[in-house]
Structures are given as structure tokens and as C-alpha cells.
């Protein structure tokens, strides 16, 4: 059987992890410009990380196929888990008892849309990667690639 953990898979994991960590740390750095940790700082950072993970889950449904090939709505249990995660995150942000427990505060729609735009980068980068891999697999070999050096 072929190996489960390949060099290609490790590269994909490192790419997505780098985007997630860099994006989350950038939000934390941007929010910490006053050098005081506030509930807003932690809420923005935590929500950014959750959004990155939700977009990453979307792209991890297939190693090679675009989410549009698979079908965005084709896996009902997956959609329920994503929806449940999103509802849970919104409860932590907007439900007062959970705000108190998690020390969060309400974010604006602009905040949420900005975080979603940033976090979607992990999905967009992987969609481009998948497209490039498919294109490289389907294009005919160039004359130089046909030459045998053995």
C-alpha cells in the first residue's frame, strides 16, 4: 500500500499551518498596538483562529479536488459540524454568560467580515495549489521532459 504520510502531504500541512499561524499572529499584533491585552484582543485573535480552522476544514475535504468539484453542500454531517462550530463561536462572542466565562466581547459585522476575508486565504491558497497540480498533471510533457538521461 502507498504511504499515508507523504512529502507532498507534509508540504500541504506546513503551508496551511504557516498561513494560519501568520494570520492569527498578525491579528494579535494588530490588536495589541496599545500593549494592553483586552477582551477585544483575545476575541479577535481567537475568532481569527477558529475561522482559519473552519476554512481549512473546507479545503481538507480533498487533497486534489476543488470544493466546487466535490460540491459545497455534498457532505451533510460536515456542514452540521461547520455550522455547529460557527454557532458555538458566535455564542462565545455574543452570549453574555459565555462572554463572562471566556472573557470575550461582541465584535462588529465589519470585524467578522474582515476576519472571514483573512481566514479564507487558507482556502484560496489551497484551491490555487490544487488547480496548479491538476494543470501540471494534465498538460502534455514538453520535449525536454521526454528526454531520458539514463
mmCIF file of N, CA and C in Angstrom:
data_model
loop_
_atom_site.group_PDB
_atom_site.id
_atom_site.type_symbol
_atom_site.label_atom_id
_atom_site.label_comp_id
_atom_site.label_asym_id
_atom_site.label_seq_id
_atom_site.Cartn_x
_atom_site.Cartn_y
_atom_site.Cartn_z
ATOM 1 N N UNK A 1 0.830 -1.200 0.000
ATOM 2 C CA UNK A 1 0.000 0.000 0.000
ATOM 3 C C UNK A 1 0.869 1.257 0.000
ATOM 4 N N UNK A 2 0.387 2.318 -0.635
ATOM 5 C CA UNK A 2 1.147 3.577 -0.646
ATOM 6 C C UNK A 2 1.179 4.190 0.757
ATOM 7 N N UNK A 3 2.223 4.935 1.051
ATOM 8 C CA UNK A 3 2.303 5.552 2.390
ATOM 9 C C UNK A 3 1.192 6.583 2.591
ATOM 10 N N UNK A 4 0.744 6.702 3.813
ATOM 11 C CA UNK A 4 -0.306 7.673 4.140
ATOM 12 C C UNK A 4 0.295 9.075 4.263
ATOM 13 N N UNK A 5 1.425 9.164 4.941
ATOM 14 C CA UNK A 5 2.080 10.458 5.122
ATOM 15 C C UNK A 5 3.182 10.571 4.077
ATOM 16 N N UNK A 6 2.969 11.466 3.134
ATOM 17 C CA UNK A 6 3.920 11.661 2.041
ATOM 18 C C UNK A 6 4.586 13.026 2.176
ATOM 19 N N UNK A 7 5.628 13.214 1.415
ATOM 20 C CA UNK A 7 6.296 14.518 1.396
ATOM 21 C C UNK A 7 5.331 15.597 0.928
ATOM 22 N N UNK A 8 4.512 15.254 -0.053
ATOM 23 C CA UNK A 8 3.523 16.205 -0.569
ATOM 24 C C UNK A 8 2.533 16.613 0.525
ATOM 25 N N UNK A 9 2.049 15.640 1.288
ATOM 26 C CA UNK A 9 1.108 15.929 2.365
ATOM 27 C C UNK A 9 1.756 16.806 3.435
ATOM 28 N N UNK A 10 2.983 16.515 3.786
ATOM 29 C CA UNK A 10 3.691 17.324 4.784
ATOM 30 C C UNK A 10 3.829 18.762 4.291
ATOM 31 N N UNK A 11 4.134 18.934 3.005
ATOM 32 C CA UNK A 11 4.224 20.277 2.433
ATOM 33 C C UNK A 11 2.907 21.020 2.517
ATOM 34 N N UNK A 12 1.800 20.321 2.235
ATOM 35 C CA UNK A 12 0.473 20.945 2.310
ATOM 36 C C UNK A 12 0.148 21.364 3.738
ATOM 37 N N UNK A 13 0.461 20.498 4.681
ATOM 38 C CA UNK A 13 0.198 20.800 6.095
ATOM 39 C C UNK A 13 1.028 22.006 6.546
ATOM 40 N N UNK A 14 2.302 22.019 6.163
ATOM 41 C CA UNK A 14 3.167 23.142 6.547
ATOM 42 C C UNK A 14 2.698 24.456 5.922
ATOM 43 N N UNK A 15 2.230 24.405 4.683
ATOM 44 C CA UNK A 15 1.723 25.611 4.025
ATOM 45 C C UNK A 15 0.501 26.152 4.756
ATOM 46 N N UNK A 16 -0.478 25.283 5.028
ATOM 47 C CA UNK A 16 -1.687 25.767 5.700
ATOM 48 C C UNK A 16 -1.374 26.206 7.133
ATOM 49 N N UNK A 17 -0.510 25.474 7.827
ATOM 50 C CA UNK A 17 -0.150 25.861 9.198
ATOM 51 C C UNK A 17 0.542 27.220 9.220
ATOM 52 N N UNK A 18 1.405 27.453 8.246
ATOM 53 C CA UNK A 18 2.100 28.745 8.174
ATOM 54 C C UNK A 18 1.105 29.881 7.966
ATOM 55 N N UNK A 19 0.148 29.683 7.062
ATOM 56 C CA UNK A 19 -0.863 30.725 6.819
ATOM 57 C C UNK A 19 -1.708 30.972 8.065
ATOM 58 N N UNK A 20 -2.115 29.904 8.727
ATOM 59 C CA UNK A 20 -2.970 30.030 9.909
ATOM 60 C C UNK A 20 -2.227 30.748 11.038
ATOM 61 N N UNK A 21 -1.019 30.322 11.315
ATOM 62 C CA UNK A 21 -0.246 30.934 12.407
ATOM 63 C C UNK A 21 0.090 32.388 12.073
ATOM 64 N N UNK A 22 0.543 32.639 10.849
ATOM 65 C CA UNK A 22 0.907 34.011 10.469
ATOM 66 C C UNK A 22 -0.308 34.935 10.522
ATOM 67 N N UNK A 23 -1.440 34.490 9.998
ATOM 68 C CA UNK A 23 -2.652 35.320 10.011
ATOM 69 C C UNK A 23 -3.146 35.596 11.416
ATOM 70 N N UNK A 24 -3.144 34.575 12.262
ATOM 71 C CA UNK A 24 -3.603 34.737 13.637
ATOM 72 C C UNK A 24 -2.663 35.652 14.426
ATOM 73 N N UNK A 25 -1.365 35.456 14.259
ATOM 74 C CA UNK A 25 -0.402 36.326 14.961
ATOM 75 C C UNK A 25 -0.472 37.762 14.456
ATOM 76 N N UNK A 26 -0.761 37.933 13.176
ATOM 77 C CA UNK A 26 -0.890 39.289 12.637
ATOM 78 C C UNK A 26 -2.076 40.009 13.283
ATOM 79 N N UNK A 27 -3.187 39.291 13.417
ATOM 80 C CA UNK A 27 -4.358 39.897 14.076
ATOM 81 C C UNK A 27 -4.011 40.234 15.528
ATOM 82 N N UNK A 28 -3.350 39.329 16.231
ATOM 83 C CA UNK A 28 -2.965 39.602 17.619
ATOM 84 C C UNK A 28 -2.056 40.819 17.699
ATOM 85 N N UNK A 29 -1.057 40.874 16.820
ATOM 86 C CA UNK A 29 -0.130 42.019 16.799
ATOM 87 C C UNK A 29 -0.883 43.322 16.508
ATOM 88 N N UNK A 30 -1.780 43.267 15.524
ATOM 89 C CA UNK A 30 -2.529 44.477 15.158
ATOM 90 C C UNK A 30 -3.420 44.956 16.301
ATOM 91 N N UNK A 31 -4.040 44.015 16.992
ATOM 92 C CA UNK A 31 -4.926 44.373 18.101
ATOM 93 C C UNK A 31 -4.143 44.840 19.331
ATOM 94 N N UNK A 32 -2.896 44.437 19.456
ATOM 95 C CA UNK A 32 -2.092 44.757 20.642
ATOM 96 C C UNK A 32 -1.269 46.033 20.470
ATOM 97 N N UNK A 33 -1.636 46.896 19.578
ATOM 98 C CA UNK A 33 -0.866 48.117 19.335
ATOM 99 C C UNK A 33 -0.762 48.993 20.574
ATOM 100 N N UNK A 34 -1.699 48.872 21.515
ATOM 101 C CA UNK A 34 -1.652 49.673 22.737
ATOM 102 C C UNK A 34 -0.899 48.969 23.874
ATOM 103 N N UNK A 35 -0.396 47.758 23.615
ATOM 104 C CA UNK A 35 0.356 46.957 24.595
ATOM 105 C C UNK A 35 -0.451 46.582 25.829
ATOM 106 N N UNK A 36 -1.766 46.554 25.698
ATOM 107 C CA UNK A 36 -2.644 46.136 26.787
ATOM 108 C C UNK A 36 -3.551 45.038 26.229
ATOM 109 N N UNK A 37 -3.581 43.893 26.897
ATOM 110 C CA UNK A 37 -4.448 42.803 26.435
ATOM 111 C C UNK A 37 -5.865 43.084 26.936
ATOM 112 N N UNK A 38 -6.780 43.204 25.991
ATOM 113 C CA UNK A 38 -8.183 43.481 26.311
ATOM 114 C C UNK A 38 -9.046 42.307 25.832
ATOM 115 N N UNK A 39 -10.283 42.237 26.310
ATOM 116 C CA UNK A 39 -11.180 41.203 25.790
ATOM 117 C C UNK A 39 -11.323 41.267 24.266
ATOM 118 N N UNK A 40 -11.286 42.463 23.704
ATOM 119 C CA UNK A 40 -11.368 42.579 22.245
ATOM 120 C C UNK A 40 -10.174 41.889 21.578
ATOM 121 N N UNK A 41 -8.981 42.092 22.116
ATOM 122 C CA UNK A 41 -7.779 41.480 21.549
ATOM 123 C C UNK A 41 -7.912 39.956 21.516
ATOM 124 N N UNK A 42 -8.308 39.384 22.637
ATOM 125 C CA UNK A 42 -8.424 37.922 22.699
ATOM 126 C C UNK A 42 -9.582 37.419 21.844
ATOM 127 N N UNK A 43 -10.671 38.183 21.793
ATOM 128 C CA UNK A 43 -11.808 37.778 20.961
ATOM 129 C C UNK A 43 -11.436 37.779 19.480
ATOM 130 N N UNK A 44 -10.790 38.827 19.044
ATOM 131 C CA UNK A 44 -10.373 38.910 17.636
ATOM 132 C C UNK A 44 -9.401 37.788 17.296
ATOM 133 N N UNK A 45 -8.428 37.540 18.168
ATOM 134 C CA UNK A 45 -7.420 36.516 17.910
ATOM 135 C C UNK A 45 -8.043 35.125 17.893
ATOM 136 N N UNK A 46 -8.856 34.835 18.902
ATOM 137 C CA UNK A 46 -9.496 33.520 18.991
ATOM 138 C C UNK A 46 -10.439 33.295 17.812
ATOM 139 N N UNK A 47 -11.221 34.298 17.468
ATOM 140 C CA UNK A 47 -12.156 34.166 16.348
ATOM 141 C C UNK A 47 -11.409 33.996 15.035
ATOM 142 N N UNK A 48 -10.317 34.703 14.875
ATOM 143 C CA UNK A 48 -9.491 34.549 13.678
ATOM 144 C C UNK A 48 -9.018 33.108 13.556
ATOM 145 N N UNK A 49 -8.507 32.543 14.639
ATOM 146 C CA UNK A 49 -8.018 31.166 14.621
ATOM 147 C C UNK A 49 -9.143 30.185 14.291
ATOM 148 N N UNK A 50 -10.308 30.379 14.886
ATOM 149 C CA UNK A 50 -11.452 29.495 14.606
ATOM 150 C C UNK A 50 -11.852 29.607 13.136
ATOM 151 N N UNK A 51 -11.941 30.816 12.606
ATOM 152 C CA UNK A 51 -12.301 30.998 11.195
ATOM 153 C C UNK A 51 -11.275 30.345 10.270
ATOM 154 N N UNK A 52 -9.989 30.504 10.578
ATOM 155 C CA UNK A 52 -8.958 29.842 9.783
ATOM 156 C C UNK A 52 -9.186 28.331 9.781
ATOM 157 N N UNK A 53 -9.466 27.770 10.948
ATOM 158 C CA UNK A 53 -9.661 26.326 11.034
ATOM 159 C C UNK A 53 -10.904 25.870 10.273
ATOM 160 N N UNK A 54 -11.954 26.676 10.285
ATOM 161 C CA UNK A 54 -13.156 26.311 9.531
ATOM 162 C C UNK A 54 -12.889 26.327 8.026
ATOM 163 N N UNK A 55 -12.200 27.342 7.549
ATOM 164 C CA UNK A 55 -11.847 27.382 6.123
ATOM 165 C C UNK A 55 -10.867 26.262 5.767
ATOM 166 N N UNK A 56 -9.951 25.955 6.680
ATOM 167 C CA UNK A 56 -9.014 24.867 6.431
ATOM 168 C C UNK A 56 -9.741 23.527 6.358
ATOM 169 N N UNK A 57 -10.719 23.327 7.211
ATOM 170 C CA UNK A 57 -11.512 22.092 7.158
ATOM 171 C C UNK A 57 -12.202 21.967 5.802
ATOM 172 N N UNK A 58 -12.693 23.073 5.289
ATOM 173 C CA UNK A 58 -13.350 23.073 3.978
ATOM 174 C C UNK A 58 -12.393 22.600 2.889
ATOM 175 N N UNK A 59 -11.175 23.081 2.917
ATOM 176 C CA UNK A 59 -10.213 22.723 1.872
ATOM 177 C C UNK A 59 -9.644 21.324 2.069
ATOM 178 N N UNK A 60 -9.668 20.808 3.297
ATOM 179 C CA UNK A 60 -9.105 19.477 3.566
ATOM 180 C C UNK A 60 -10.046 18.337 3.171
ATOM 181 N N UNK A 61 -11.198 18.648 2.652
ATOM 182 C CA UNK A 61 -12.115 17.584 2.241
ATOM 183 C C UNK A 61 -11.533 16.730 1.124
ATOM 184 N N UNK A 62 -10.630 17.288 0.332
ATOM 185 C CA UNK A 62 -9.966 16.525 -0.716
ATOM 186 C C UNK A 62 -8.552 17.045 -0.893
ATOM 187 N N UNK A 63 -7.624 16.133 -1.151
ATOM 188 C CA UNK A 63 -6.240 16.523 -1.400
ATOM 189 C C UNK A 63 -6.066 17.120 -2.790
ATOM 190 N N UNK A 64 -6.942 16.732 -3.729
ATOM 191 C CA UNK A 64 -6.728 17.106 -5.131
ATOM 192 C C UNK A 64 -7.893 17.838 -5.778
ATOM 193 N N UNK A 65 -9.106 17.632 -5.295
ATOM 194 C CA UNK A 65 -10.280 18.232 -5.929
ATOM 195 C C UNK A 65 -10.692 19.530 -5.256
ATOM 196 N N UNK A 66 -11.131 20.460 -6.079
ATOM 197 C CA UNK A 66 -11.662 21.719 -5.571
ATOM 198 C C UNK A 66 -12.960 21.452 -4.816
ATOM 199 N N UNK A 67 -13.254 22.301 -3.854
ATOM 200 C CA UNK A 67 -14.512 22.174 -3.127
ATOM 201 C C UNK A 67 -15.697 22.312 -4.084
ATOM 202 N N UNK A 68 -15.496 23.006 -5.202
ATOM 203 C CA UNK A 68 -16.569 23.168 -6.181
ATOM 204 C C UNK A 68 -16.785 21.894 -6.996
ATOM 205 N N UNK A 69 -15.729 21.090 -7.159
ATOM 206 C CA UNK A 69 -15.872 19.792 -7.818
ATOM 207 C C UNK A 69 -16.598 18.807 -6.906
ATOM 208 N N UNK A 70 -16.230 18.824 -5.642
ATOM 209 C CA UNK A 70 -16.831 17.912 -4.665
ATOM 210 C C UNK A 70 -18.289 18.298 -4.426
ATOM 211 N N UNK A 71 -18.532 19.585 -4.395
ATOM 212 C CA UNK A 71 -19.859 20.100 -4.075
ATOM 213 C C UNK A 71 -19.849 20.673 -2.669
ATOM 214 N N UNK A 72 -20.094 21.944 -2.577
ATOM 215 C CA UNK A 72 -20.062 22.631 -1.283
ATOM 216 C C UNK A 72 -21.075 22.042 -0.306
ATOM 217 N N UNK A 73 -22.203 21.567 -0.816
ATOM 218 C CA UNK A 73 -23.288 21.087 0.040
ATOM 219 C C UNK A 73 -23.396 19.558 0.042
ATOM 220 N N UNK A 74 -22.368 18.851 -0.419
ATOM 221 C CA UNK A 74 -22.475 17.408 -0.635
ATOM 222 C C UNK A 74 -22.264 16.552 0.614
ATOM 223 N N UNK A 75 -21.779 17.113 1.697
ATOM 224 C CA UNK A 75 -21.493 16.326 2.897
ATOM 225 C C UNK A 75 -22.263 16.923 4.075
ATOM 226 N N UNK A 76 -23.453 16.411 4.312
ATOM 227 C CA UNK A 76 -24.338 16.967 5.333
ATOM 228 C C UNK A 76 -23.732 16.923 6.741
ATOM 229 N N UNK A 77 -23.147 15.801 7.181
ATOM 230 C CA UNK A 77 -22.542 15.809 8.522
ATOM 231 C C UNK A 77 -21.428 16.855 8.657
ATOM 232 N N UNK A 78 -20.650 17.022 7.603
ATOM 233 C CA UNK A 78 -19.593 18.036 7.615
ATOM 234 C C UNK A 78 -20.203 19.427 7.777
ATOM 235 N N UNK A 79 -21.265 19.702 7.037
ATOM 236 C CA UNK A 79 -21.921 21.010 7.123
ATOM 237 C C UNK A 79 -22.482 21.256 8.516
ATOM 238 N N UNK A 80 -23.040 20.213 9.142
ATOM 239 C CA UNK A 80 -23.536 20.369 10.513
ATOM 240 C C UNK A 80 -22.395 20.659 11.483
ATOM 241 N N UNK A 81 -21.252 20.023 11.284
ATOM 242 C CA UNK A 81 -20.125 20.280 12.188
ATOM 243 C C UNK A 81 -19.582 21.697 12.000
ATOM 244 N N UNK A 82 -19.493 22.145 10.744
ATOM 245 C CA UNK A 82 -19.046 23.522 10.485
ATOM 246 C C UNK A 82 -20.069 24.515 11.058
ATOM 247 N N UNK A 83 -21.334 24.259 10.799
ATOM 248 C CA UNK A 83 -22.392 25.134 11.327
ATOM 249 C C UNK A 83 -22.396 25.167 12.845
ATOM 250 N N UNK A 84 -22.220 23.998 13.478
ATOM 251 C CA UNK A 84 -22.168 23.939 14.939
ATOM 252 C C UNK A 84 -20.983 24.699 15.499
ATOM 253 N N UNK A 85 -19.845 24.572 14.832
ATOM 254 C CA UNK A 85 -18.652 25.313 15.262
ATOM 255 C C UNK A 85 -18.869 26.812 15.148
ATOM 256 N N UNK A 86 -19.490 27.232 14.054
ATOM 257 C CA UNK A 86 -19.749 28.653 13.843
ATOM 258 C C UNK A 86 -20.746 29.185 14.875
ATOM 259 N N UNK A 87 -21.799 28.426 15.135
ATOM 260 C CA UNK A 87 -22.775 28.839 16.152
ATOM 261 C C UNK A 87 -22.107 28.908 17.526
ATOM 262 N N UNK A 88 -21.288 27.911 17.846
ATOM 263 C CA UNK A 88 -20.569 27.923 19.126
ATOM 264 C C UNK A 88 -19.678 29.148 19.261
ATOM 265 N N UNK A 89 -18.974 29.494 18.187
ATOM 266 C CA UNK A 89 -18.108 30.679 18.220
ATOM 267 C C UNK A 89 -18.935 31.952 18.425
ATOM 268 N N UNK A 90 -20.052 32.043 17.719
ATOM 269 C CA UNK A 90 -20.900 33.224 17.869
ATOM 270 C C UNK A 90 -21.490 33.317 19.273
ATOM 271 N N UNK A 91 -21.814 32.166 19.879
ATOM 272 C CA UNK A 91 -22.301 32.177 21.264
ATOM 273 C C UNK A 91 -21.213 32.678 22.221
ATOM 274 N N UNK A 92 -19.984 32.245 22.021
ATOM 275 C CA UNK A 92 -18.880 32.703 22.869
ATOM 276 C C UNK A 92 -18.691 34.212 22.736
ATOM 277 N N UNK A 93 -18.955 34.737 21.543
ATOM 278 C CA UNK A 93 -18.760 36.172 21.302
ATOM 279 C C UNK A 93 -19.949 37.005 21.787
ATOM 280 N N UNK A 94 -21.176 36.497 21.627
ATOM 281 C CA UNK A 94 -22.357 37.354 21.854
ATOM 282 C C UNK A 94 -23.258 36.959 23.030
ATOM 283 N N UNK A 95 -23.128 35.777 23.582
ATOM 284 C CA UNK A 95 -23.987 35.332 24.678
ATOM 285 C C UNK A 95 -23.323 35.719 25.998
ATOM 286 N N UNK A 96 -23.942 36.654 26.763
ATOM 287 C CA UNK A 96 -23.286 37.213 27.957
ATOM 288 C C UNK A 96 -22.694 36.201 28.939
ATOM 289 N N UNK A 97 -23.393 35.102 29.289
ATOM 290 C CA UNK A 97 -22.751 34.167 30.231
ATOM 291 C C UNK A 97 -21.443 33.574 29.665
ATOM 292 N N UNK A 98 -21.412 33.293 28.373
ATOM 293 C CA UNK A 98 -20.193 32.760 27.765
ATOM 294 C C UNK A 98 -19.143 33.859 27.588
ATOM 295 N N UNK A 99 -19.602 35.092 27.351
ATOM 296 C CA UNK A 99 -18.650 36.205 27.292
ATOM 297 C C UNK A 99 -17.911 36.323 28.622
ATOM 298 N N UNK A 100 -18.646 36.149 29.701
ATOM 299 C CA UNK A 100 -18.038 36.252 31.034
ATOM 300 C C UNK A 100 -17.034 35.111 31.255
ATOM 301 N N UNK A 101 -17.416 33.892 30.909
ATOM 302 C CA UNK A 101 -16.544 32.730 31.104
ATOM 303 C C UNK A 101 -15.279 32.837 30.248
ATOM 304 N N UNK A 102 -15.458 33.190 28.967
ATOM 305 C CA UNK A 102 -14.328 33.222 28.028
ATOM 306 C C UNK A 102 -13.658 34.597 27.941
ATOM 307 N N UNK A 103 -14.206 35.564 28.668
ATOM 308 C CA UNK A 103 -13.676 36.928 28.666
ATOM 309 C C UNK A 103 -13.574 37.489 27.244
ATOM 310 N N UNK A 104 -14.695 37.408 26.550
ATOM 311 C CA UNK A 104 -14.775 37.925 25.182
ATOM 312 C C UNK A 104 -15.715 39.113 25.160
ATOM 313 N N UNK A 105 -15.746 39.780 24.024
ATOM 314 C CA UNK A 105 -16.704 40.871 23.839
ATOM 315 C C UNK A 105 -17.237 40.811 22.426
ATOM 316 N N UNK A 106 -18.382 41.442 22.238
ATOM 317 C CA UNK A 106 -19.040 41.427 20.936
ATOM 318 C C UNK A 106 -18.162 42.108 19.888
ATOM 319 N N UNK A 107 -18.133 41.512 18.702
ATOM 320 C CA UNK A 107 -17.420 42.092 17.562
ATOM 321 C C UNK A 107 -18.441 42.681 16.604
ATOM 322 N N UNK A 108 -17.996 43.619 15.805
ATOM 323 C CA UNK A 108 -18.887 44.212 14.807
ATOM 324 C C UNK A 108 -18.947 43.308 13.584
ATOM 325 N N UNK A 109 -19.937 43.556 12.743
ATOM 326 C CA UNK A 109 -20.040 42.816 11.485
ATOM 327 C C UNK A 109 -18.796 43.057 10.636
ATOM 328 N N UNK A 110 -18.301 44.294 10.681
ATOM 329 C CA UNK A 110 -17.077 44.624 9.943
ATOM 330 C C UNK A 110 -15.903 43.783 10.438
ATOM 331 N N UNK A 111 -15.798 43.601 11.756
ATOM 332 C CA UNK A 111 -14.745 42.746 12.324
ATOM 333 C C UNK A 111 -14.868 41.318 11.793
ATOM 334 N N UNK A 112 -16.081 40.769 11.865
ATOM 335 C CA UNK A 112 -16.298 39.387 11.431
ATOM 336 C C UNK A 112 -16.007 39.202 9.945
ATOM 337 N N UNK A 113 -16.445 40.162 9.133
ATOM 338 C CA UNK A 113 -16.190 40.062 7.696
ATOM 339 C C UNK A 113 -14.699 40.184 7.388
ATOM 340 N N UNK A 114 -14.003 41.054 8.097
ATOM 341 C CA UNK A 114 -12.558 41.182 7.911
ATOM 342 C C UNK A 114 -11.824 39.908 8.306
ATOM 343 N N UNK A 115 -12.236 39.313 9.429
ATOM 344 C CA UNK A 115 -11.618 38.057 9.857
ATOM 345 C C UNK A 115 -11.919 36.933 8.873
ATOM 346 N N UNK A 116 -13.148 36.886 8.375
ATOM 347 C CA UNK A 116 -13.513 35.850 7.397
ATOM 348 C C UNK A 116 -12.711 36.027 6.104
ATOM 349 N N UNK A 117 -12.528 37.270 5.682
ATOM 350 C CA UNK A 117 -11.747 37.522 4.468
ATOM 351 C C UNK A 117 -10.303 37.062 4.652
ATOM 352 N N UNK A 118 -9.709 37.400 5.789
ATOM 353 C CA UNK A 118 -8.337 36.978 6.059
ATOM 354 C C UNK A 118 -8.246 35.456 6.158
ATOM 355 N N UNK A 119 -9.142 34.858 6.916
ATOM 356 C CA UNK A 119 -9.100 33.412 7.136
ATOM 357 C C UNK A 119 -9.373 32.620 5.858
ATOM 358 N N UNK A 120 -10.134 33.198 4.945
ATOM 359 C CA UNK A 120 -10.414 32.481 3.694
ATOM 360 C C UNK A 120 -9.158 32.326 2.847
ATOM 361 N N UNK A 121 -8.085 33.041 3.191
ATOM 362 C CA UNK A 121 -6.841 32.928 2.422
ATOM 363 C C UNK A 121 -6.304 31.506 2.443
ATOM 364 N N UNK A 122 -6.499 30.781 3.547
ATOM 365 C CA UNK A 122 -6.005 29.404 3.613
ATOM 366 C C UNK A 122 -6.758 28.533 2.598
ATOM 367 N N UNK A 123 -8.019 28.808 2.411
ATOM 368 C CA UNK A 123 -8.827 28.086 1.422
ATOM 369 C C UNK A 123 -8.436 28.504 0.005
ATOM 370 N N UNK A 124 -8.306 29.805 -0.226
ATOM 371 C CA UNK A 124 -7.958 30.287 -1.569
ATOM 372 C C UNK A 124 -6.590 29.789 -2.021
ATOM 373 N N UNK A 125 -5.601 29.836 -1.134
ATOM 374 C CA UNK A 125 -4.259 29.361 -1.483
ATOM 375 C C UNK A 125 -4.297 27.875 -1.835
ATOM 376 N N UNK A 126 -5.052 27.091 -1.082
ATOM 377 C CA UNK A 126 -5.108 25.663 -1.368
ATOM 378 C C UNK A 126 -5.882 25.373 -2.653
ATOM 379 N N UNK A 127 -6.912 26.166 -2.945
ATOM 380 C CA UNK A 127 -7.626 25.999 -4.220
ATOM 381 C C UNK A 127 -6.688 26.269 -5.396
ATOM 382 N N UNK A 128 -5.852 27.297 -5.275
ATOM 383 C CA UNK A 128 -4.877 27.605 -6.331
ATOM 384 C C UNK A 128 -3.863 26.466 -6.440
ATOM 385 N N UNK A 129 -3.399 25.952 -5.307
ATOM 386 C CA UNK A 129 -2.447 24.839 -5.317
ATOM 387 C C UNK A 129 -3.044 23.623 -6.023
ATOM 388 N N UNK A 130 -4.276 23.293 -5.700
ATOM 389 C CA UNK A 130 -4.937 22.149 -6.335
ATOM 390 C C UNK A 130 -5.092 22.368 -7.831
ATOM 391 N N UNK A 131 -5.457 23.571 -8.217
ATOM 392 C CA UNK A 131 -5.595 23.893 -9.644
ATOM 393 C C UNK A 131 -4.262 23.710 -10.367
ATOM 394 N N UNK A 132 -3.197 24.233 -9.771
ATOM 395 C CA UNK A 132 -1.873 24.122 -10.393
ATOM 396 C C UNK A 132 -1.431 22.660 -10.495
ATOM 397 N N UNK A 133 -1.685 21.880 -9.473
ATOM 398 C CA UNK A 133 -1.322 20.460 -9.517
ATOM 399 C C UNK A 133 -2.103 19.733 -10.605
ATOM 400 N N UNK A 134 -3.395 20.002 -10.700
ATOM 401 C CA UNK A 134 -4.206 19.352 -11.755
ATOM 402 C C UNK A 134 -3.722 19.778 -13.131
ATOM 403 N N UNK A 135 -3.409 21.053 -13.286
ATOM 404 C CA UNK A 135 -2.929 21.553 -14.571
ATOM 405 C C UNK A 135 -1.609 20.892 -14.957
ATOM 406 N N UNK A 136 -0.713 20.735 -13.989
ATOM 407 C CA UNK A 136 0.578 20.098 -14.262
ATOM 408 C C UNK A 136 0.430 18.616 -14.578
ATOM 409 N N UNK A 137 -0.575 17.970 -14.009
ATOM 410 C CA UNK A 137 -0.790 16.551 -14.293
ATOM 411 C C UNK A 137 -1.424 16.315 -15.651
ATOM 412 N N UNK A 138 -2.177 17.284 -16.152
ATOM 413 C CA UNK A 138 -2.904 17.076 -17.402
ATOM 414 C C UNK A 138 -2.224 17.666 -18.620
ATOM 415 N N UNK A 139 -1.238 18.522 -18.421
ATOM 416 C CA UNK A 139 -0.588 19.119 -19.587
ATOM 417 C C UNK A 139 0.360 18.099 -20.213
ATOM 418 N N UNK A 140 0.524 18.150 -21.518
ATOM 419 C CA UNK A 140 1.450 17.224 -22.165
ATOM 420 C C UNK A 140 2.896 17.564 -21.786
ATOM 421 N N UNK A 141 3.729 16.558 -21.783
ATOM 422 C CA UNK A 141 5.137 16.749 -21.439
ATOM 423 C C UNK A 141 5.818 17.564 -22.523
ATOM 424 N N UNK A 142 6.706 18.453 -22.087
ATOM 425 C CA UNK A 142 7.480 19.249 -23.044
ATOM 426 C C UNK A 142 8.569 18.364 -23.649
ATOM 427 N N UNK A 143 9.149 18.747 -24.771
ATOM 428 C CA UNK A 143 10.218 17.928 -25.381
ATOM 429 C C UNK A 143 11.366 17.662 -24.407
ATOM 430 N N UNK A 144 11.704 18.613 -23.556
ATOM 431 C CA UNK A 144 12.798 18.410 -22.614
ATOM 432 C C UNK A 144 12.453 17.345 -21.566
ATOM 433 N N UNK A 145 11.164 17.279 -21.204
ATOM 434 C CA UNK A 145 10.742 16.280 -20.201
ATOM 435 C C UNK A 145 10.726 14.885 -20.792
ATOM 436 N N UNK A 146 10.672 14.749 -22.114
ATOM 437 C CA UNK A 146 10.642 13.441 -22.757
ATOM 438 C C UNK A 146 12.028 12.843 -22.890
ATOM 439 N N UNK A 147 13.050 13.635 -22.717
ATOM 440 C CA UNK A 147 14.421 13.161 -22.865
ATOM 441 C C UNK A 147 14.796 12.278 -21.679
ATOM 442 N N UNK A 148 15.374 11.137 -21.972
ATOM 443 C CA UNK A 148 15.827 10.238 -20.924
ATOM 444 C C UNK A 148 17.306 10.489 -20.671
ATOM 445 N N UNK A 149 17.666 10.654 -19.417
ATOM 446 C CA UNK A 149 19.063 10.915 -19.070
ATOM 447 C C UNK A 149 19.748 9.683 -18.502
ATOM 448 N N UNK A 150 19.151 8.530 -18.656
ATOM 449 C CA UNK A 150 19.702 7.295 -18.084
ATOM 450 C C UNK A 150 20.807 6.736 -18.958
#
